[in-house]
Every structure is written in structure tokens, then in C-alpha cells.
Amino acid sequence: MIELKSIAKSYAMGEHQVRALVGTDLFIGAGEFVAIQGSSGSGKSTLLNILGILDSPDSGTYTLDGNLIANLSARDAARYRNRFIGFVFQSFNLIHHKSALDNVALPLYYQNVSRRKRHKIAMEYLERVGLADRATHKPSELSGGQSQRVAIARALITQPALLLADEPTGALDTQTGEQIMSLFRDVNAQGMTVVLVTHEREIAEQTQRIIQLRDGDIIRDERL
Amino acid sequence: MIDRELWAEVWQVLKSNRLRTLLTASGIFWGIFILIIMLGFGNGIQSGVNKSMAGYATNALYMWGQASSQPYQGLPPGRPIQLSNDDTTALLQKIPDIAHLAPRVRLERWRGRSDVVHGNKVTDVEVSGDMPEFRHVLPMDFHYGRFINPLDIKEKRKVVVIGERVHSDLFGESVNPIGRQVQIRQISFTVIGVFKPKRYGSNRERMGSLAFIPISTFQQVFNYGDAIGFYAMIPADGLRSVDVAGQMRQLLMQRHRVAPTDSRAFGDWNSENEFLRIERLFIGIRAFVWTVGLATLLAGVLGVSNIMLIAIRERQREFGIRKSIGATPASVLKMILAETSTLVGVSGILGLFAGLLGLYVVDLITRPITQSVDADVLFDTPTIDLRIAIAAVVALAIASLLATLIPARHAMKIDPVEALRAE
Ligand SMILES: Nc1ncnc2c1ncn2[C@@H]1O[C@H](COP(=O)(O)OP(=O)(O)OP(=O)(O)O)[C@@H](O)[C@H]1O
Ligand SMILES: [Mg+2]
């Protein structure tokens, strides 16, 4: 599913370079459920953004589902993000002026699915995350856990092969975090590859594989 | 290209940012509104000035014979020059730059009046012999009947067209005088029309005291032979009357054996100077209207681009989210341009209608003053060329789109990672 070869990425910080990733190799098979751990600034988000084609590495190769991801046009990158990848963020990143239903439906808008069909499918996904009764609510009227479930429904609606989540439970209490994790377990059980970033050991232990990052490099890779 | 889905998306965005939408829309609205109102007022003033001007065509030129002042080809100076019907034929044949030529004869001297009698009533009129072409020199409407026609000329009919005051003095305002007889110098004429000049100008009484007889009849019954008093001439479109007058003068000099250097043999007069003065006034008004109007529109455009700039910066995160879930840069650009054109289009059209409504209201209010018979205000119904108004809206929309292009291109290039990081 995912194959990274000596991926490096650094950021210019005034005079010096901050090396966020230093030649990382990583293989993740289809259907895996992986957690990435590491201290703050260890490069977890950078890695995830590269996996999600939101960011591109300075060097190294990234192969996603057999396709070499390199020198993509903005249009092709958008297409990959839309069809292959679902993204879940710590801060939910819902569009505040859209209802829960419209937020969930938005990725299908970029696939030119008609409004009616979009809404029908979005409703099914809202049901799946248990929020059918909140369809018309704006994000400001939802709790953190509800917002994250809407965001997950949005990430799932295009039936991506790969689900990426950056600290999805970071802003939630333990109990709500548990609900989110069970959603991830469900979709993984149905065959979707799931990669999540977390700094909580208890969360990481609910996955099948924990990757430890430090200073932009993988220091441990344990299968549970 | 622009589909319903896009409109639904645009509508949602505009609706959710009511204040911003309203601010932008009102800038455009006022721009168009003010432009329309100003154009309307400019036109109102123009037609008001036009209406207040003398009733005669402003580009008409008048020419008459005087007396030779130089000896020429054995002829002595001081020889009176008399224009005739043959001169008319020659002028019409040889000078195509003349659009209309109206030879005229008067019964009395300049502005002199004769008595006109109907039954036991008498009043005074300025009698002239005229051709049908005179209507181009003095544009007129008809209360009753018609003007002199070619058949009147050909058959030398004893008919007369009278002014409004003559009509009311001899017959009473509400009486149809067509077919009735009036006497001028003991000769009877049948009334065939009561005219009203299209523009009265300042001397309304005089305009109502005119009487026109076919020139052929006039020459016969008053023993004028084939003499012509003077010419009134309208030049062909785009030509200046003084230039055409030069041609006329040259031809008449040849025909009357006048020295080519004898500038006093023929006299002429034209209202072109007045005409040009008024033209300049109009140019001034138009320049003012367009300057202010375009400045207002420009302010509207700047307002749009400014607000879109702020809006796009404010929505960085939204664009970042959209991009992270599959929006292409082109789709982001398309959405922003669709937002702008909807906003500008709708508010521009509203401004257009409000402007037209405003002009209509102004007209309703001013009509009692401007349309009264002896209106002395330099204002008339404000009108507007709808094509210009629509062109202004379209130009505004295009200018706004171009102005939005800069912030929109910025939005296209938003890096989702950056945008989503910023809390
Ligand atoms: N846009 C950027 N400009 C400069 N430096 C950056 C940028 N993005 C990341 N970095 C740096 O790269 C390194 C890795 O950042 P990254 O966000 O991947 O860490 P992280 O493991 O996700 O940390 P956290 O747990 O705090 O989210 C850090 O040192 C960070 O300061
Ligand atoms: Mg991070």
C-alpha cells in the first residue's frame, strides 16, 4: 500500500535548516492499522502530510498503491487526495458555514456527484457515525466528539483506500476518544488501511503496529 | 461550465457571510445607481436646454442678395441683386451638399406684420411664402391639418397654414378651422393647418403669429414674379453650414455676374456659433457625468477587490480544507470568480433598476414644472440609453472579475498544510 524510501524533508528556519524527516524508510501493507508515536517536533505530522500528498518530500520516493507519487500536478494531487485518501485532523477542520451534512458531502462535490445523490450518501455516513439527527447542525452547534465524527464521515465518504488521522483524539476526552477509536477499528476491519498519529500510549496500543519517531527518524517499529 | 452545483455552493457562501456580501453589494449598487442617475440628469439638462432654444434648426443658414460693391465685367457697382426661382433650381442641381433648401418670400419687411381677417375678426400675422422643405428649418407639429405640400406648390393653391395665436384669435382655441377662409390683403385663403413648433424657444408669441402660404401662390397673388427673398438652408449630415454656404455663394456670384472678391453682394447669417456653444456645454456636461460616474464605478470595483481580498484571507483555512479533500486550484478559482460575478451581477442589476426607478420618480416630481406650456427651466424628462446602462453593468462585472483575479490567484496557491496549521 505505502512504500517510503529515504524520505527527507527539511524546513528553512531563518538561518538554519530544521530537518523534519531524515531519510525515512517505511512500508505499510494494505489493511494495516498503524499508529505513529513520538515526542513533539519529531516529524509525525510531516510524515503524515507526505503520506496524504498534502506536502512533498525534498528527496526519496513515495509509492502509493503501486503509483509513484512524484512531480504531481496540483490537479493530479487533488485527485489523489479526493479519491484515495481520507484525512482526519486534530482540530476537525470542518467548514463552519456548512451544515454537518454539507460538510460530509463536500468531497463528493469535487467528484461532480449531484447534490441530491451527495446528500443521500452523506446521510448514510452520518448514520454510520451515529449523527443522523445532527445533519442540519452547523459545526458550532456540535460537541468536539460529534465534530470529529462528522470529520470522519467526511473522510470516509469517498471510500478511500487510506485513512490518515493526525491526533484525532487529541482534543477529546478519553471516553469520546474511545468512540472515535472504535470507528477506526470498524473501518479497518472492513479492509481500509488506517494510519494515525497519537502521543497517547493507550490509543496507540489499540492498533496493530506502533512506529516510534525521534528527530525525524524511525527508532522503533513494533507489531502488537 | 458554470453549473447549478457551483451556484448552490456560491449561494451558501454568500449567505453565510451576510455582512460582507451586503457591504460589497452596496458598493456596486451605489456605483451603478449614481451613474444611472447622473446620466439621466445629464440627458434631462440637455433636452431641457434644447427645448428652450429657438424653434429653428440650430444648423440652418440664411442667405440673401444685397447689392454689388465692385464693378465687374462692365457692370457698375451698387447693382441690387435679386434672387429668383432659377437660382433655386441651380443651387439644388449643382450643390449636393445641401440637405434641404427652403426659398422664402415675406410679405412685409423683417418681422413686419399684415392684417388677417376672418369674418368680423382681425389680427396681425407675419406672412411668408414657403416650400414644404421649410419644415426642416422649423420643425413643427400640427394641432389641425397639415403643412404645405408639393401639390399646393404645383397647383398654386390659395391655402394658408397659421400659428396658434392666429388660430385662437380668429376662430377660438377649440374650433377646427380647416377649410375656413381668411383674407390677407383682400385675397382669400383656405386654412389647411394649425402648426405648433416642436420647440418654442423664448419668443412664443411670435411663433404663434406666423402664417405660411405656398411660395408659388405667394409670388403670383402678390405679384412677386419669380423673386425670392432669401434662402434657408440645412447642410447635409456632418457638414458645416458655413462651408456649404461658401459653395452657394460662389455659384450665386457666377450667376449674378458679381466679382469673385465682392463679399458684400450676398449676406448670410447662421446660428452655428450658438449651436457650437451649446454643443460645448453638452460636451462639458457629458464629461462631468462620465468622470464622476466612472470614478464611482471605480470605487465600486476597488471595493469589490478589497473585500474579496479580505474575504479570501479570512477563508484561507476553508480553502485549505477544500484542497485537502480534493479541490483543484482551478475549482477554487472558479468558485471565487463565480462568487464575485454573482455579487456584482445581482447588485449591479438591482442598482440599474433602482436608478431607472429613481429617474422615473424624478420625472414624476418635476413633470408639472418641466412640461407646463411656458416652462422656463433648463430641465426635461431625464432619459437614459439602456444600452449604455447595461454596458456599464457588464464593464463593472468584468473589471471586478479582473480585480478579483489577483486575490483569487493567491487563494489558488494556498498550501493546505500551511492553511490548516494556522489556528
Ligand atoms: N512549515 C514549517 N516551517 C518550519 N518548520 C517546520 C514547519 N513544519 C514543521 N516544522 C518543523 O519540523 C519539525 C517536525 O514538525 P512536525 O509538525 O512534523 O512535528 P510533530 O511530530 O507533528 O509535532 P507535534 O507532536 O507537536 O505535532 C519540527 O521541528 C517543526 O518545528
Ligand atoms: Mg503534529
XYZ file of C-alpha atoms and ligand atoms in Angstrom:
679
model
C 0.000 0.000 0.000
C 2.572 2.522 1.152
C 6.264 2.417 0.417
C 8.611 5.191 1.531
C 12.277 5.126 0.555
C 14.746 7.518 2.225
C 12.239 10.299 2.527
C 13.822 13.542 3.699
C 12.210 16.853 4.402
C 13.595 19.981 5.976
C 12.280 23.456 6.609
C 14.182 26.692 6.414
C 14.009 28.479 9.750
C 15.779 31.736 9.158
C 19.485 30.887 9.025
C 19.364 27.150 9.675
C 17.530 24.191 8.311
C 15.158 22.237 10.517
C 15.305 18.634 9.462
C 11.808 17.273 9.989
C 12.495 13.899 8.344
C 15.931 12.439 7.751
C 15.789 9.695 5.126
C 12.932 7.602 6.416
C 12.106 4.165 5.005
C 8.701 2.747 5.710
C 6.446 0.024 4.364
C 2.795 -0.241 5.283
C 0.739 -3.034 3.774
C -2.870 -2.834 2.657
C -5.332 -3.221 5.514
C -2.851 -2.385 8.257
C -3.803 -0.324 11.283
C -0.769 1.739 12.272
C -0.044 4.285 14.979
C 2.804 6.766 14.741
C 4.229 7.967 18.014
C 6.932 10.350 19.052
C 7.610 13.473 21.002
C 6.567 16.886 19.849
C 8.564 18.022 16.843
C 9.713 14.522 15.967
C 8.211 14.782 12.450
C 4.921 12.876 12.859
C 2.742 15.463 11.111
C 5.332 15.971 8.421
C 5.305 12.270 7.696
C 1.534 12.104 7.646
C 1.256 15.134 5.342
C 3.640 13.497 2.913
C 1.594 10.307 3.032
C -1.501 12.406 2.353
C 0.145 14.234 -0.573
C -0.516 17.497 1.203
C 3.213 18.005 1.279
C 6.031 16.663 -0.853
C 9.425 15.375 0.318
C 12.718 17.022 -0.595
C 14.139 13.653 -1.609
C 13.246 9.966 -1.589
C 10.400 8.136 -3.241
C 6.830 7.549 -2.214
C 4.803 4.807 -3.822
C 1.103 4.696 -3.040
C -0.835 1.635 -4.124
C 1.747 0.967 -6.808
C 1.777 4.556 -8.108
C 4.914 6.619 -7.807
C 3.943 9.908 -6.212
C 6.371 12.381 -7.696
C 6.112 15.661 -9.569
C 2.338 15.515 -9.490
C 0.475 18.471 -10.950
C -1.748 20.287 -8.472
C -4.689 18.790 -10.270
C -3.483 15.198 -10.016
C -2.542 15.668 -6.375
C -6.062 16.962 -5.695
C -7.451 13.922 -7.470
C -5.413 11.514 -5.353
C -6.440 13.263 -2.157
C -10.030 13.161 -3.260
C -10.197 9.506 -4.398
C -7.520 7.623 -2.469
C -7.083 9.337 0.840
C -9.272 10.353 3.737
C -7.939 12.901 6.204
C -8.905 13.457 9.835
C -7.362 16.299 11.831
C -6.947 17.088 15.484
C -8.893 20.327 15.088
C -11.642 18.676 12.959
C -11.337 21.286 10.185
C -14.984 21.425 9.316
C -16.206 24.341 7.207
C -18.052 26.468 9.710
C -20.736 27.874 7.431
C -21.813 24.465 6.177
C -24.147 22.069 7.939
C -22.835 18.701 9.120
C -24.477 17.098 6.100
C -22.917 19.564 3.636
C -19.520 19.103 5.239
C -19.712 15.356 4.863
C -20.929 15.675 1.288
C -18.233 18.123 0.171
C -15.663 15.604 -1.154
C -18.336 14.246 -3.492
C -18.928 17.774 -4.791
C -15.378 17.609 -6.114
C -16.270 14.322 -7.801
C -19.185 16.056 -9.564
C -21.779 13.937 -7.815
C -25.195 15.603 -7.943
C -26.406 17.435 -4.877
C -29.260 15.059 -4.232
C -27.126 11.935 -4.519
C -24.402 13.553 -2.437
C -26.815 14.269 0.353
C -28.223 10.766 0.282
C -24.796 9.204 0.617
C -23.711 11.760 3.228
C -26.770 10.863 5.261
C -25.756 7.200 5.240
C -22.302 8.100 6.533
C -23.729 10.378 9.213
C -25.891 7.456 10.302
C -22.820 5.273 10.406
C -21.122 7.635 12.872
C -24.378 7.956 14.778
C -25.138 11.568 13.945
C -28.084 11.344 11.569
C -30.090 13.563 13.897
C -27.469 16.325 13.693
C -27.430 16.564 9.898
C -28.607 20.153 9.715
C -26.460 21.431 12.571
C -23.591 23.820 11.965
C -20.181 22.792 13.404
C -20.527 25.453 16.106
C -23.563 23.571 17.399
C -21.689 20.285 17.728
C -19.530 18.974 20.556
C -15.899 18.063 19.936
C -16.627 14.359 19.663
C -19.548 14.990 17.331
C -17.411 17.302 15.191
C -14.727 14.638 14.913
C -17.305 12.027 13.935
C -18.570 14.371 11.211
C -14.973 14.835 10.054
C -14.531 11.054 9.956
C -17.731 10.643 7.977
C -16.361 13.221 5.544
C -13.069 11.335 5.293
C -14.867 8.053 4.643
C -17.479 9.205 2.154
C -15.235 8.728 -0.884
C -14.371 5.207 0.324
C -10.633 5.902 0.276
C -8.094 3.108 0.423
C -6.084 5.017 3.005
C -7.319 6.866 6.078
C -4.873 9.263 7.725
C -5.545 10.841 11.111
C -3.364 13.417 12.879
C -4.060 13.328 16.620
C -7.758 12.564 16.033
C -8.401 12.179 19.751
C -6.048 14.941 20.857
C -8.808 17.414 21.536
C -11.231 14.930 23.079
C -11.731 13.394 26.489
C -10.881 9.744 26.983
C -14.414 8.460 26.619
C -15.082 10.346 23.410
C -11.676 9.289 22.175
C -12.764 5.697 22.689
C -15.778 6.207 20.422
C -13.542 7.606 17.715
C -11.139 4.698 18.056
C -13.911 2.186 17.702
C -14.936 3.869 14.450
C -11.385 3.492 13.196
C -11.317 -0.151 14.235
C -14.548 -0.734 12.319
C -13.328 0.766 9.072
C -10.036 -1.067 9.425
C -11.944 -4.290 9.966
C -13.643 -3.651 6.639
C -10.243 -3.528 4.940
C -9.239 0.133 4.951
C -5.623 0.990 5.707
C -5.541 3.352 8.696
C -2.555 5.408 9.844
C -2.931 7.617 12.868
C -0.649 9.906 14.788
C -1.031 9.970 18.536
C 1.033 10.678 21.586
C -1.178 8.613 23.873
C 0.143 5.146 24.515
C -3.349 3.744 25.282
C -4.602 4.886 21.893
C -1.566 3.529 20.080
C -1.992 0.175 21.762
C -5.398 -0.244 20.160
C -3.724 -0.511 16.751
C -1.737 -3.392 15.269
C 1.578 -1.638 14.800
C 3.362 1.223 16.542
C 6.028 3.272 14.804
C 8.241 5.409 17.015
C 9.754 8.586 15.597
C 12.543 10.641 17.051
C 14.198 13.622 15.406
C 12.812 12.717 12.036
C 13.774 9.099 12.032
C 12.073 5.803 12.891
C 13.649 4.387 16.009
C 11.281 1.537 16.668
C 8.669 -0.385 14.735
C 6.695 -2.853 16.876
C 3.856 -5.132 15.886
C 1.309 -5.917 18.537
C -19.040 25.379 -17.270
C -20.877 27.173 -14.503
C -23.281 24.619 -13.207
C -26.081 24.551 -10.711
C -23.883 22.855 -8.139
C -21.476 25.752 -8.291
C -24.285 28.265 -7.836
C -25.616 26.376 -4.846
C -22.123 26.422 -3.362
C -21.730 30.141 -4.109
C -25.113 30.969 -2.688
C -24.249 29.170 0.536
C -21.036 31.128 0.918
C -22.647 34.494 0.185
C -25.497 33.755 2.544
C -23.214 32.735 5.348
C -21.237 35.986 5.184
C -24.156 38.356 5.131
C -22.386 41.477 6.273
C -19.549 41.120 3.837
C -21.911 40.287 1.000
C -24.042 43.299 1.832
C -21.088 45.663 2.004
C -19.705 44.576 -1.338
C -23.112 44.558 -2.952
C -23.926 48.043 -1.710
C -20.700 49.425 -3.202
C -21.653 48.093 -6.607
C -25.272 49.046 -6.158
C -24.444 52.672 -5.428
C -21.910 52.874 -8.220
C -24.427 51.837 -10.832
C -27.257 53.755 -9.199
C -25.312 57.010 -9.193
C -24.088 56.510 -12.742
C -27.638 55.975 -13.987
C -28.998 58.947 -12.071
C -26.208 61.191 -13.315
C -26.576 60.079 -16.921
C -30.301 60.662 -16.654
C -29.843 64.144 -15.231
C -27.257 64.967 -17.890
C -29.712 63.959 -20.589
C -32.506 65.838 -18.825
C -30.475 69.023 -18.808
C -29.500 68.536 -22.429
C -33.023 68.111 -23.646
C -34.139 70.968 -21.382
C -31.581 73.278 -22.988
C -32.525 72.013 -26.425
C -36.159 72.707 -25.743
C -35.509 76.215 -24.539
C -33.615 77.095 -27.680
C -35.233 78.964 -30.556
C -37.534 76.779 -32.591
C -35.411 76.949 -35.729
C -32.935 74.227 -36.601
C -29.654 75.191 -34.999
C -27.571 74.310 -38.031
C -29.684 76.334 -40.500
C -28.037 79.048 -42.596
C -29.821 82.004 -44.167
C -28.603 83.765 -47.332
C -29.950 86.739 -49.262
C -28.957 89.099 -52.066
C -27.793 92.638 -51.256
C -26.063 94.871 -53.835
C -22.795 94.566 -55.738
C -19.997 96.676 -54.307
C -17.399 96.321 -57.081
C -17.555 96.936 -60.844
C -17.311 93.659 -62.755
C -17.494 92.663 -66.437
C -18.575 96.162 -67.369
C -21.310 96.284 -64.748
C -21.320 99.180 -62.307
C -21.154 98.749 -58.526
C -24.246 99.303 -56.415
C -26.382 96.997 -58.591
C -29.098 95.317 -56.497
C -29.017 91.508 -56.503
C -32.399 89.805 -56.727
C -32.623 86.034 -56.083
C -35.061 84.074 -58.236
C -36.595 80.651 -58.777
C -33.859 79.891 -61.326
C -31.266 80.340 -58.590
C -33.136 77.759 -56.535
C -33.086 75.254 -59.406
C -29.382 75.854 -59.981
C -28.455 75.517 -56.308
C -30.350 72.253 -55.976
C -28.802 70.883 -59.145
C -25.189 71.834 -58.530
C -24.682 71.587 -54.787
C -25.333 68.076 -53.438
C -24.051 69.128 -50.003
C -27.321 70.931 -49.420
C -29.667 68.644 -47.493
C -32.650 70.996 -47.559
C -33.128 74.277 -49.330
C -36.119 76.431 -48.431
C -36.525 79.563 -50.583
C -38.677 82.108 -48.787
C -40.510 85.368 -49.506
C -42.042 87.714 -46.990
C -44.988 89.981 -47.418
C -43.529 92.698 -45.228
C -40.084 93.693 -44.121
C -38.209 91.697 -41.460
C -40.724 90.892 -38.731
C -43.332 93.160 -40.262
C -46.947 92.035 -39.916
C -50.048 92.215 -42.077
C -53.697 92.033 -41.102
C -55.522 88.770 -41.468
C -59.311 88.766 -41.395
C -61.930 86.142 -40.645
C -65.499 87.372 -40.613
C -65.514 90.372 -38.334
C -62.282 89.418 -36.555
C -58.861 90.797 -37.381
C -55.400 90.018 -36.109
C -51.842 90.569 -37.308
C -49.547 87.930 -38.798
C -46.095 87.569 -40.288
C -46.911 86.202 -43.738
C -44.375 84.286 -45.797
C -44.317 82.211 -48.968
C -42.705 78.833 -48.358
C -41.822 75.451 -49.703
C -42.619 72.109 -47.977
C -38.875 71.937 -47.163
C -39.305 74.698 -44.614
C -40.422 72.066 -42.111
C -36.774 71.031 -41.796
C -35.828 74.574 -40.854
C -38.655 74.985 -38.382
C -39.654 71.557 -37.046
C -43.338 71.590 -36.234
C -46.292 69.570 -35.048
C -49.884 70.032 -36.142
C -52.940 70.670 -33.989
C -55.086 70.582 -37.085
C -54.425 69.705 -40.696
C -51.028 69.727 -42.333
C -48.184 71.792 -43.762
C -47.807 72.956 -47.381
C -47.253 70.012 -49.732
C -45.797 69.745 -53.265
C -49.254 69.694 -54.827
C -50.078 73.041 -53.190
C -46.925 74.399 -54.810
C -47.612 72.872 -58.189
C -51.249 73.971 -58.398
C -50.565 77.306 -56.731
C -53.388 76.676 -54.280
C -54.638 79.570 -52.230
C -54.117 77.917 -48.888
C -52.539 79.001 -45.602
C -51.003 77.390 -42.517
C -51.479 79.526 -39.394
C -49.917 79.747 -35.953
C -51.624 79.013 -32.645
C -52.274 82.619 -31.648
C -53.777 83.453 -35.044
C -55.982 80.407 -34.702
C -57.287 81.286 -31.265
C -57.756 84.978 -32.106
C -59.725 84.340 -35.280
C -61.556 81.099 -34.514
C -61.208 80.287 -30.820
C -58.957 77.591 -29.495
C -61.423 74.735 -29.685
C -62.702 75.389 -33.184
C -61.384 73.308 -36.057
C -60.537 75.941 -38.695
C -59.631 73.563 -41.516
C -61.457 74.550 -44.721
C -62.395 78.016 -43.408
C -61.444 81.164 -45.291
C -59.231 84.033 -44.135
C -58.336 87.183 -46.039
C -54.904 88.697 -46.390
C -54.747 91.894 -48.445
C -58.280 91.162 -49.668
C -57.276 87.805 -51.044
C -58.972 84.716 -49.623
C -57.009 81.715 -48.475
C -58.294 78.379 -47.203
C -56.844 77.291 -43.850
C -55.164 73.876 -44.227
C -53.296 73.623 -40.941
C -52.576 74.997 -37.481
C -48.966 74.385 -36.503
C -47.132 74.314 -33.231
C -43.325 74.468 -33.290
C -41.610 71.452 -31.736
C -39.553 73.899 -29.677
C -40.921 77.281 -28.769
C -37.736 78.980 -27.747
C -38.035 82.282 -25.979
C -40.464 84.114 -28.286
C -43.652 82.199 -28.052
C -45.934 84.998 -29.195
C -44.032 85.408 -32.448
C -44.094 81.666 -33.127
C -47.873 81.769 -32.839
C -48.155 84.724 -35.234
C -46.727 83.125 -38.359
C -48.678 82.272 -41.499
C -47.314 80.209 -44.391
C -48.570 80.332 -47.969
C -47.199 78.146 -50.806
C -44.375 80.152 -52.355
C -45.718 79.759 -55.903
C -49.126 81.088 -54.853
C -47.494 83.893 -52.924
C -45.396 85.008 -55.894
C -48.447 85.008 -58.151
C -51.103 86.643 -56.000
C -48.846 89.279 -54.503
C -47.114 89.997 -57.837
C -43.638 88.909 -56.822
C -42.934 87.305 -60.197
C -40.226 84.726 -59.576
C -38.454 86.742 -56.895
C -37.130 85.068 -53.788
C -36.406 86.917 -50.577
C -33.818 84.638 -49.038
C -32.808 81.052 -48.599
C -32.893 78.947 -45.511
C -30.513 76.021 -45.927
C -29.712 72.893 -43.914
C -26.382 71.258 -44.794
C -26.054 67.514 -45.375
C -25.201 65.458 -42.296
C -21.722 66.029 -40.933
C -21.111 69.218 -42.928
C -20.807 72.702 -41.520
C -23.325 75.182 -42.836
C -20.653 77.866 -43.428
C -18.772 75.518 -45.748
C -21.857 74.746 -47.796
C -22.694 78.461 -47.762
C -19.335 79.106 -49.439
C -20.348 76.849 -52.315
C -23.722 78.547 -52.583
C -22.164 81.983 -52.595
C -19.722 81.010 -55.340
C -22.472 79.705 -57.581
C -24.716 82.698 -56.990
C -21.834 85.081 -57.711
C -21.316 83.450 -61.105
C -24.986 83.507 -61.893
C -25.399 87.169 -60.958
C -22.106 88.289 -62.510
C -20.623 89.537 -59.305
C -16.856 89.953 -58.820
C -15.455 86.901 -57.018
C -13.935 89.262 -54.457
C -17.193 91.096 -53.794
C -18.055 89.919 -50.312
C -20.944 92.321 -49.872
C -23.144 91.146 -52.729
C -24.702 88.428 -50.617
C -25.458 88.400 -46.950
C -25.753 85.385 -44.725
C -26.383 84.519 -41.141
C -26.302 81.284 -39.173
C -26.841 80.110 -35.670
C -23.828 77.863 -35.765
C -21.939 79.806 -33.148
C -24.792 79.443 -30.751
C -25.071 75.837 -31.820
C -21.387 75.221 -31.113
C -21.595 76.977 -27.770
C -24.397 74.663 -26.728
C -22.537 71.652 -28.125
C -19.617 72.602 -25.893
C -21.910 72.917 -22.917
C -23.216 69.432 -23.634
C -19.718 68.043 -24.001
C -18.931 69.596 -20.628
C -21.976 68.025 -19.017
C -21.191 64.636 -20.517
C -17.568 64.780 -19.444
C -18.629 65.647 -15.913
C -21.227 62.893 -15.758
C -18.823 60.270 -17.044
C -15.960 61.376 -14.859
C -17.996 61.262 -11.686
C -19.844 58.134 -12.784
C -16.703 56.237 -13.701
C -14.981 57.351 -10.513
C -17.906 55.944 -8.554
C -17.727 52.716 -10.514
C -14.002 52.518 -9.982
C -14.558 52.937 -6.266
C -17.066 50.081 -6.525
C -14.525 47.867 -8.275
C -11.835 48.676 -5.761
C -14.335 47.929 -3.021
C -15.050 44.528 -4.525
C -11.424 43.574 -4.927
C -10.621 44.848 -1.464
C -13.385 42.934 0.203
C -12.625 39.823 -1.818
C -9.010 40.158 -0.714
C -10.054 40.274 2.917
C -12.594 37.527 2.372
C -10.041 35.254 0.802
C -7.533 35.846 3.545
C -10.249 35.172 6.098
C -11.142 31.966 4.327
C -7.586 30.625 3.957
C -8.483 27.782 6.233
C -11.614 26.937 4.305
C -9.652 26.822 1.060
C -7.048 24.686 2.805
C -9.742 22.260 3.913
C -11.280 22.205 0.464
C -7.917 21.468 -1.069
C -7.158 18.713 1.435
C -10.330 16.911 0.399
C -9.792 17.220 -3.322
C -10.460 20.753 -4.568
C -8.257 21.552 -7.534
C -6.745 25.034 -7.815
C -8.958 25.638 -10.844
C -12.091 24.788 -8.879
C -11.087 27.233 -6.144
C -10.550 29.967 -8.723
C -13.817 29.170 -10.407
C -15.686 29.369 -7.142
C -14.228 32.757 -6.233
C -14.932 34.202 -9.666
C -18.457 32.832 -9.539
C -18.946 34.495 -6.161
C -17.731 37.819 -7.492
C -19.758 37.719 -10.658
C -22.908 36.738 -8.793
C -22.400 39.535 -6.327
C -21.575 42.149 -8.942
C -24.199 40.936 -11.388
C -27.050 40.871 -8.918
C -26.218 44.132 -7.168
C -25.406 45.818 -10.480
C -28.767 44.849 -11.918
C -30.509 45.966 -8.738
C -28.635 49.284 -8.949
C -29.711 49.569 -12.555
C -33.358 49.092 -11.696
C -33.154 51.374 -8.687
C -31.542 54.027 -10.891
C -34.269 53.727 -13.501
C -36.887 53.877 -10.770
C -35.150 56.954 -9.328
C -35.238 58.688 -12.694
C -38.890 57.807 -13.061
C -39.655 59.340 -9.665
C -37.670 62.471 -10.544
C -39.680 62.733 -13.725
C -42.963 62.337 -11.851
C -41.994 65.095 -9.437
C -40.603 67.540 -11.988
C -43.124 66.915 -14.709
C -45.612 69.597 -13.576
C -42.820 72.170 -13.909
C -40.900 70.919 -16.920
C -43.888 70.022 -19.061
C -46.016 73.135 -18.437
C -46.540 75.278 -21.530
C -44.297 78.139 -20.601
C -41.739 76.053 -18.795
C -38.642 78.146 -18.305
C -36.459 75.532 -16.592
C -33.446 74.041 -18.287
C -34.576 70.530 -17.448
C -36.702 67.953 -19.175
C -37.652 64.302 -18.630
C -34.419 62.520 -17.618
C -33.835 59.679 -20.031
C -31.119 57.077 -20.365
C -29.849 54.894 -23.131
C -30.461 51.408 -21.777
C -27.590 50.023 -23.832
C -25.182 52.349 -22.047
C -26.624 51.353 -18.686
C -26.270 47.646 -19.420
C -22.801 48.171 -20.845
C -21.853 49.879 -17.570
C -23.027 46.864 -15.564
C -21.150 44.458 -17.823
C -17.996 46.592 -17.725
C -18.242 46.725 -13.969
C -18.608 42.953 -13.756
C -15.582 42.419 -15.976
C -13.491 44.983 -14.103
C -14.447 43.390 -10.785
C -13.546 39.948 -12.062
C -10.160 41.223 -13.187
C -9.666 42.940 -9.840
C -10.589 39.725 -8.026
C -8.200 37.702 -10.103
C -5.216 38.777 -8.017
C -6.524 37.641 -4.620
C -8.134 34.635 -6.319
C -4.805 33.512 -7.717
C -3.434 33.754 -4.239
C -6.230 31.510 -2.995
C -5.477 29.019 -5.742
C -1.956 28.650 -4.466
C -2.817 28.261 -0.805
C -0.790 25.448 0.717
C -3.222 23.281 2.658
C -0.574 22.332 5.214
C 0.110 25.996 5.949
C -3.541 26.961 5.965
C -4.539 24.144 8.288
C -1.694 24.769 10.692
C -2.723 28.368 11.330
C -5.141 28.306 14.207
N 6.266 24.916 7.958
C 7.282 24.708 8.782
N 8.279 25.616 8.861
C 9.330 25.419 9.670
N 9.478 24.357 10.422
C 8.523 23.414 10.395
C 7.380 23.541 9.570
N 6.600 22.450 9.752
C 7.244 21.681 10.649
N 8.387 22.262 11.028
C 9.369 21.702 11.970
O 9.609 20.376 11.596
C 9.719 19.566 12.723
C 8.702 18.468 12.664
O 7.409 19.033 12.740
P 6.073 18.169 12.843
O 4.929 19.117 12.755
O 6.149 17.105 11.830
O 6.198 17.572 14.292
P 5.122 16.681 15.070
O 5.837 15.445 15.396
O 3.882 16.613 14.339
O 4.966 17.522 16.424
P 3.623 17.703 17.317
O 3.521 16.489 18.133
O 3.942 18.906 18.115
O 2.508 17.913 16.356
C 9.535 20.464 13.943
O 10.794 20.809 14.427
C 8.843 21.659 13.369
O 9.204 22.824 14.091
Mg 1.875 17.327 14.648
